[in-house]
Amino acid sequence: MLIFWEKRLVFLATPKAGSTAIEAALEGLANLAVQRPAELKHTNLRTYRHHIEPWLHSITGEKFTTIALMREPISWLQSWYRFRLRDDGDDPDHTMIGMSFADFAAAYADPAGSAIAQVGTQSDFLTTTIDRVDRIFRYEEIESFTHFLEDRLDCGISLPRVNVPPAVDVSLRVRTHNQ
């Protein structure tokens, strides 16, 4: 999460949607950069509205605009899969050993599936039952997000490639009714 005090802007870091690159590029411009632990870095809208927004409002008397990125759902789940695979080389008992992306996706879709695949949803991160992030940008069109930030923060922005997951097979095969 990044807070830009003078611009009254808060970036909520949606997990697996480019937040590490954005934080690397903008940390120096932010008045507050929360990067660790992950539970604070990835503060969702509900937590922001309940805890952080009232604190900011009590000091400034103003509302801050919330912004975030949302990734195409299959690409987002593929990123989670690649992220979960990272520890496999170090731990022979890692629960991802032998799990294909198709298996991971099936476990994600099944509420009783493997806990390793239960990663939540972007909609739960970006919305509440009555509210949503003020400005949601598509990860796949990140240029519109950077243009917005350049205009709002009055500076040029170049996003680095960081936290790039390993290349692995993330294909899904289409199942027929006979399978």
mmCIF file of C-alpha atoms in Angstrom:
data_model
loop_
_atom_site.group_PDB
_atom_site.id
_atom_site.type_symbol
_atom_site.label_atom_id
_atom_site.label_comp_id
_atom_site.label_asym_id
_atom_site.label_seq_id
_atom_site.Cartn_x
_atom_site.Cartn_y
_atom_site.Cartn_z
ATOM 1 C CA MET A 1 0.000 0.000 0.000
ATOM 2 C CA LEU A 2 1.249 3.440 -0.902
ATOM 3 C CA ILE A 3 -0.143 6.687 0.505
ATOM 4 C CA PHE A 4 0.464 9.967 -1.310
ATOM 5 C CA TRP A 5 -0.427 12.540 1.349
ATOM 6 C CA GLU A 6 -0.451 15.793 -0.614
ATOM 7 C CA LYS A 7 -2.285 14.226 -3.573
ATOM 8 C CA ARG A 8 -4.838 12.518 -1.281
ATOM 9 C CA LEU A 9 -4.250 9.228 -3.089
ATOM 10 C CA VAL A 10 -3.952 5.640 -1.804
ATOM 11 C CA PHE A 11 -2.718 2.721 -3.903
ATOM 12 C CA LEU A 12 -4.102 -0.596 -2.641
ATOM 13 C CA ALA A 13 -1.739 -3.370 -3.705
ATOM 14 C CA THR A 14 -3.873 -6.162 -5.176
ATOM 15 C CA PRO A 15 -1.929 -9.424 -4.768
ATOM 16 C CA LYS A 16 -0.444 -10.797 -8.031
ATOM 17 C CA ALA A 17 -1.298 -7.650 -10.009
ATOM 18 C CA GLY A 18 2.030 -5.845 -10.396
ATOM 19 C CA SER A 19 2.189 -4.293 -6.941
ATOM 20 C CA THR A 20 5.892 -5.007 -6.399
ATOM 21 C CA ALA A 21 6.883 -3.163 -9.606
ATOM 22 C CA ILE A 22 4.607 -0.250 -8.755
ATOM 23 C CA GLU A 23 6.010 -0.004 -5.251
ATOM 24 C CA ALA A 24 9.594 -0.157 -6.584
ATOM 25 C CA ALA A 25 8.861 2.707 -8.978
ATOM 26 C CA LEU A 26 6.834 4.891 -6.618
ATOM 27 C CA GLU A 27 8.080 4.237 -3.100
ATOM 28 C CA GLY A 28 10.270 7.342 -3.206
ATOM 29 C CA LEU A 29 7.294 9.520 -4.142
ATOM 30 C CA ALA A 30 4.948 8.102 -1.520
ATOM 31 C CA ASN A 31 4.698 9.598 1.947
ATOM 32 C CA LEU A 32 4.000 6.166 3.373
ATOM 33 C CA ALA A 33 4.982 2.851 1.792
ATOM 34 C CA VAL A 34 3.810 -0.293 3.546
ATOM 35 C CA GLN A 35 5.591 -3.279 2.024
ATOM 36 C CA ARG A 36 5.928 -5.742 4.908
ATOM 37 C CA PRO A 37 4.369 -7.852 6.223
ATOM 38 C CA ALA A 38 2.241 -9.060 3.307
ATOM 39 C CA GLU A 39 -0.928 -8.648 5.373
ATOM 40 C CA LEU A 40 -0.261 -4.900 5.580
ATOM 41 C CA LYS A 41 1.220 -4.506 2.092
ATOM 42 C CA HIS A 42 -1.917 -6.072 0.649
ATOM 43 C CA THR A 43 -4.463 -4.153 2.733
ATOM 44 C CA ASN A 44 -7.852 -4.717 1.100
ATOM 45 C CA LEU A 45 -10.613 -2.165 0.712
ATOM 46 C CA ARG A 46 -12.572 -3.408 3.728
ATOM 47 C CA THR A 47 -9.566 -3.034 6.058
ATOM 48 C CA TYR A 48 -8.630 0.322 4.521
ATOM 49 C CA ARG A 49 -12.158 1.713 4.989
ATOM 50 C CA HIS A 50 -12.427 0.405 8.548
ATOM 51 C CA HIS A 51 -8.987 1.301 9.935
ATOM 52 C CA ILE A 52 -6.847 3.529 7.721
ATOM 53 C CA GLU A 53 -9.351 5.853 6.060
ATOM 54 C CA PRO A 54 -10.811 7.066 9.393
ATOM 55 C CA TRP A 55 -7.287 7.813 10.622
ATOM 56 C CA LEU A 56 -6.397 9.767 7.466
ATOM 57 C CA HIS A 57 -9.721 11.626 7.599
ATOM 58 C CA SER A 58 -9.258 12.508 11.268
ATOM 59 C CA ILE A 59 -5.995 14.256 10.401
ATOM 60 C CA THR A 60 -6.889 15.902 7.080
ATOM 61 C CA GLY A 61 -10.667 16.163 7.147
ATOM 62 C CA GLU A 62 -10.541 14.998 3.522
ATOM 63 C CA LYS A 63 -11.264 11.823 1.615
ATOM 64 C CA PHE A 64 -8.393 10.075 -0.143
ATOM 65 C CA THR A 65 -8.988 8.506 -3.567
ATOM 66 C CA THR A 66 -8.308 4.775 -3.626
ATOM 67 C CA ILE A 67 -6.765 3.182 -6.724
ATOM 68 C CA ALA A 68 -5.836 -0.401 -7.570
ATOM 69 C CA LEU A 69 -5.122 -2.795 -10.396
ATOM 70 C CA MET A 70 -7.207 -5.824 -11.314
ATOM 71 C CA ARG A 71 -5.839 -8.623 -13.446
ATOM 72 C CA GLU A 72 -7.656 -10.857 -15.930
ATOM 73 C CA PRO A 73 -8.770 -13.787 -13.713
ATOM 74 C CA ILE A 74 -6.996 -16.694 -15.459
ATOM 75 C CA SER A 75 -3.759 -14.719 -15.761
ATOM 76 C CA TRP A 76 -4.114 -13.778 -12.082
ATOM 77 C CA LEU A 77 -4.563 -17.430 -11.077
ATOM 78 C CA GLN A 78 -1.601 -18.440 -13.284
ATOM 79 C CA SER A 79 0.511 -15.903 -11.428
ATOM 80 C CA TRP A 80 -0.571 -17.379 -8.096
ATOM 81 C CA TYR A 81 0.339 -20.859 -9.358
ATOM 82 C CA ARG A 82 3.823 -19.762 -10.440
ATOM 83 C CA PHE A 83 4.271 -17.940 -7.113
ATOM 84 C CA ARG A 84 3.288 -21.035 -5.125
ATOM 85 C CA LEU A 85 5.769 -23.158 -7.133
ATOM 86 C CA ARG A 86 8.768 -21.056 -6.035
ATOM 87 C CA ASP A 87 9.561 -23.043 -2.904
ATOM 88 C CA ASP A 88 9.408 -26.473 -4.540
ATOM 89 C CA GLY A 89 13.164 -26.760 -5.169
ATOM 90 C CA ASP A 90 13.988 -26.184 -1.508
ATOM 91 C CA ASP A 91 11.338 -28.372 0.089
ATOM 92 C CA PRO A 92 10.789 -31.922 -1.170
ATOM 93 C CA ASP A 93 7.577 -32.133 0.877
ATOM 94 C CA HIS A 94 6.124 -28.943 -0.628
ATOM 95 C CA THR A 95 2.421 -29.407 -1.396
ATOM 96 C CA MET A 96 2.805 -28.097 -4.964
ATOM 97 C CA ILE A 97 5.066 -30.957 -6.106
ATOM 98 C CA GLY A 98 3.360 -32.729 -8.996
ATOM 99 C CA MET A 99 0.435 -30.271 -9.123
ATOM 100 C CA SER A 100 -0.291 -29.000 -12.632
ATOM 101 C CA PHE A 101 -1.880 -25.648 -13.256
ATOM 102 C CA ALA A 102 -5.082 -27.459 -14.270
ATOM 103 C CA ASP A 103 -5.062 -29.231 -10.869
ATOM 104 C CA PHE A 104 -4.376 -25.919 -9.115
ATOM 105 C CA ALA A 105 -7.247 -24.225 -10.984
ATOM 106 C CA ALA A 106 -9.596 -27.106 -10.130
ATOM 107 C CA ALA A 107 -8.590 -26.882 -6.455
ATOM 108 C CA TYR A 108 -9.140 -23.110 -6.542
ATOM 109 C CA ALA A 109 -12.643 -23.581 -7.959
ATOM 110 C CA ASP A 110 -13.507 -26.222 -5.350
ATOM 111 C CA PRO A 111 -14.251 -24.742 -1.893
ATOM 112 C CA ALA A 112 -13.039 -28.047 -0.410
ATOM 113 C CA GLY A 113 -9.924 -28.075 -2.634
ATOM 114 C CA SER A 114 -6.327 -27.944 -1.460
ATOM 115 C CA ALA A 115 -5.603 -25.037 0.881
ATOM 116 C CA ILE A 116 -2.560 -24.100 -1.240
ATOM 117 C CA ALA A 117 -4.966 -23.009 -4.015
ATOM 118 C CA GLN A 118 -7.345 -21.024 -1.813
ATOM 119 C CA VAL A 119 -6.030 -17.544 -2.615
ATOM 120 C CA GLY A 120 -9.207 -15.495 -2.303
ATOM 121 C CA THR A 121 -10.622 -13.333 -5.067
ATOM 122 C CA GLN A 122 -9.809 -9.962 -6.502
ATOM 123 C CA SER A 123 -13.419 -8.893 -6.021
ATOM 124 C CA ASP A 124 -13.142 -9.543 -2.266
ATOM 125 C CA PHE A 125 -9.979 -7.431 -2.230
ATOM 126 C CA LEU A 126 -11.392 -4.529 -4.267
ATOM 127 C CA THR A 127 -14.983 -4.357 -3.017
ATOM 128 C CA THR A 128 -17.244 -4.652 -0.022
ATOM 129 C CA THR A 129 -20.949 -5.418 -0.131
ATOM 130 C CA ILE A 130 -21.702 -1.704 -0.591
ATOM 131 C CA ASP A 131 -18.463 -0.136 -1.835
ATOM 132 C CA ARG A 132 -15.555 -0.495 -4.250
ATOM 133 C CA VAL A 133 -12.132 1.008 -4.852
ATOM 134 C CA ASP A 134 -12.607 4.473 -6.395
ATOM 135 C CA ARG A 135 -10.514 3.785 -9.526
ATOM 136 C CA ILE A 136 -9.805 0.232 -10.708
ATOM 137 C CA PHE A 137 -7.418 -0.151 -13.619
ATOM 138 C CA ARG A 138 -6.848 -3.222 -15.781
ATOM 139 C CA TYR A 139 -3.425 -4.780 -15.274
ATOM 140 C CA GLU A 140 -3.394 -5.710 -18.956
ATOM 141 C CA GLU A 141 -3.703 -2.006 -19.811
ATOM 142 C CA ILE A 142 -1.170 -0.784 -17.275
ATOM 143 C CA GLU A 143 -0.310 2.192 -19.486
ATOM 144 C CA SER A 144 -3.632 3.829 -18.578
ATOM 145 C CA PHE A 145 -2.746 3.343 -14.907
ATOM 146 C CA THR A 146 0.733 4.860 -15.308
ATOM 147 C CA HIS A 147 -0.699 7.781 -17.322
ATOM 148 C CA PHE A 148 -3.198 8.417 -14.525
ATOM 149 C CA LEU A 149 -0.393 8.376 -11.954
ATOM 150 C CA GLU A 150 1.847 10.606 -14.074
ATOM 151 C CA ASP A 151 -0.947 13.174 -14.318
ATOM 152 C CA ARG A 152 -1.924 12.898 -10.653
ATOM 153 C CA LEU A 153 1.631 12.860 -9.261
ATOM 154 C CA ASP A 154 3.023 15.247 -11.867
ATOM 155 C CA CYS A 155 6.032 13.110 -12.813
ATOM 156 C CA GLY A 156 7.167 10.479 -15.322
ATOM 157 C CA ILE A 157 6.874 6.840 -14.286
ATOM 158 C CA SER A 158 8.778 3.821 -15.558
ATOM 159 C CA LEU A 159 7.840 0.463 -14.084
ATOM 160 C CA PRO A 160 10.683 -2.034 -13.602
ATOM 161 C CA ARG A 161 10.315 -5.771 -14.179
ATOM 162 C CA VAL A 162 10.652 -7.229 -10.700
ATOM 163 C CA ASN A 163 9.321 -10.274 -8.884
ATOM 164 C CA VAL A 164 8.949 -12.122 -12.202
ATOM 165 C CA PRO A 165 7.781 -15.698 -11.542
ATOM 166 C CA PRO A 166 9.403 -18.733 -13.174
ATOM 167 C CA ALA A 167 8.242 -19.813 -16.624
ATOM 168 C CA VAL A 168 6.162 -22.986 -16.328
ATOM 169 C CA ASP A 169 3.314 -24.627 -18.185
ATOM 170 C CA VAL A 170 0.114 -22.836 -17.186
ATOM 171 C CA SER A 171 -2.153 -24.262 -19.843
ATOM 172 C CA LEU A 172 -5.661 -25.483 -19.241
ATOM 173 C CA ARG A 173 -7.225 -28.121 -21.365
ATOM 174 C CA VAL A 174 -10.885 -27.980 -22.163
ATOM 175 C CA ARG A 175 -12.817 -30.871 -20.673
ATOM 176 C CA THR A 176 -15.666 -32.427 -22.580
ATOM 177 C CA HIS A 177 -18.704 -34.026 -20.993
ATOM 178 C CA ASN A 178 -17.182 -37.462 -21.679
ATOM 179 C CA GLN A 179 -14.133 -36.823 -19.467
#
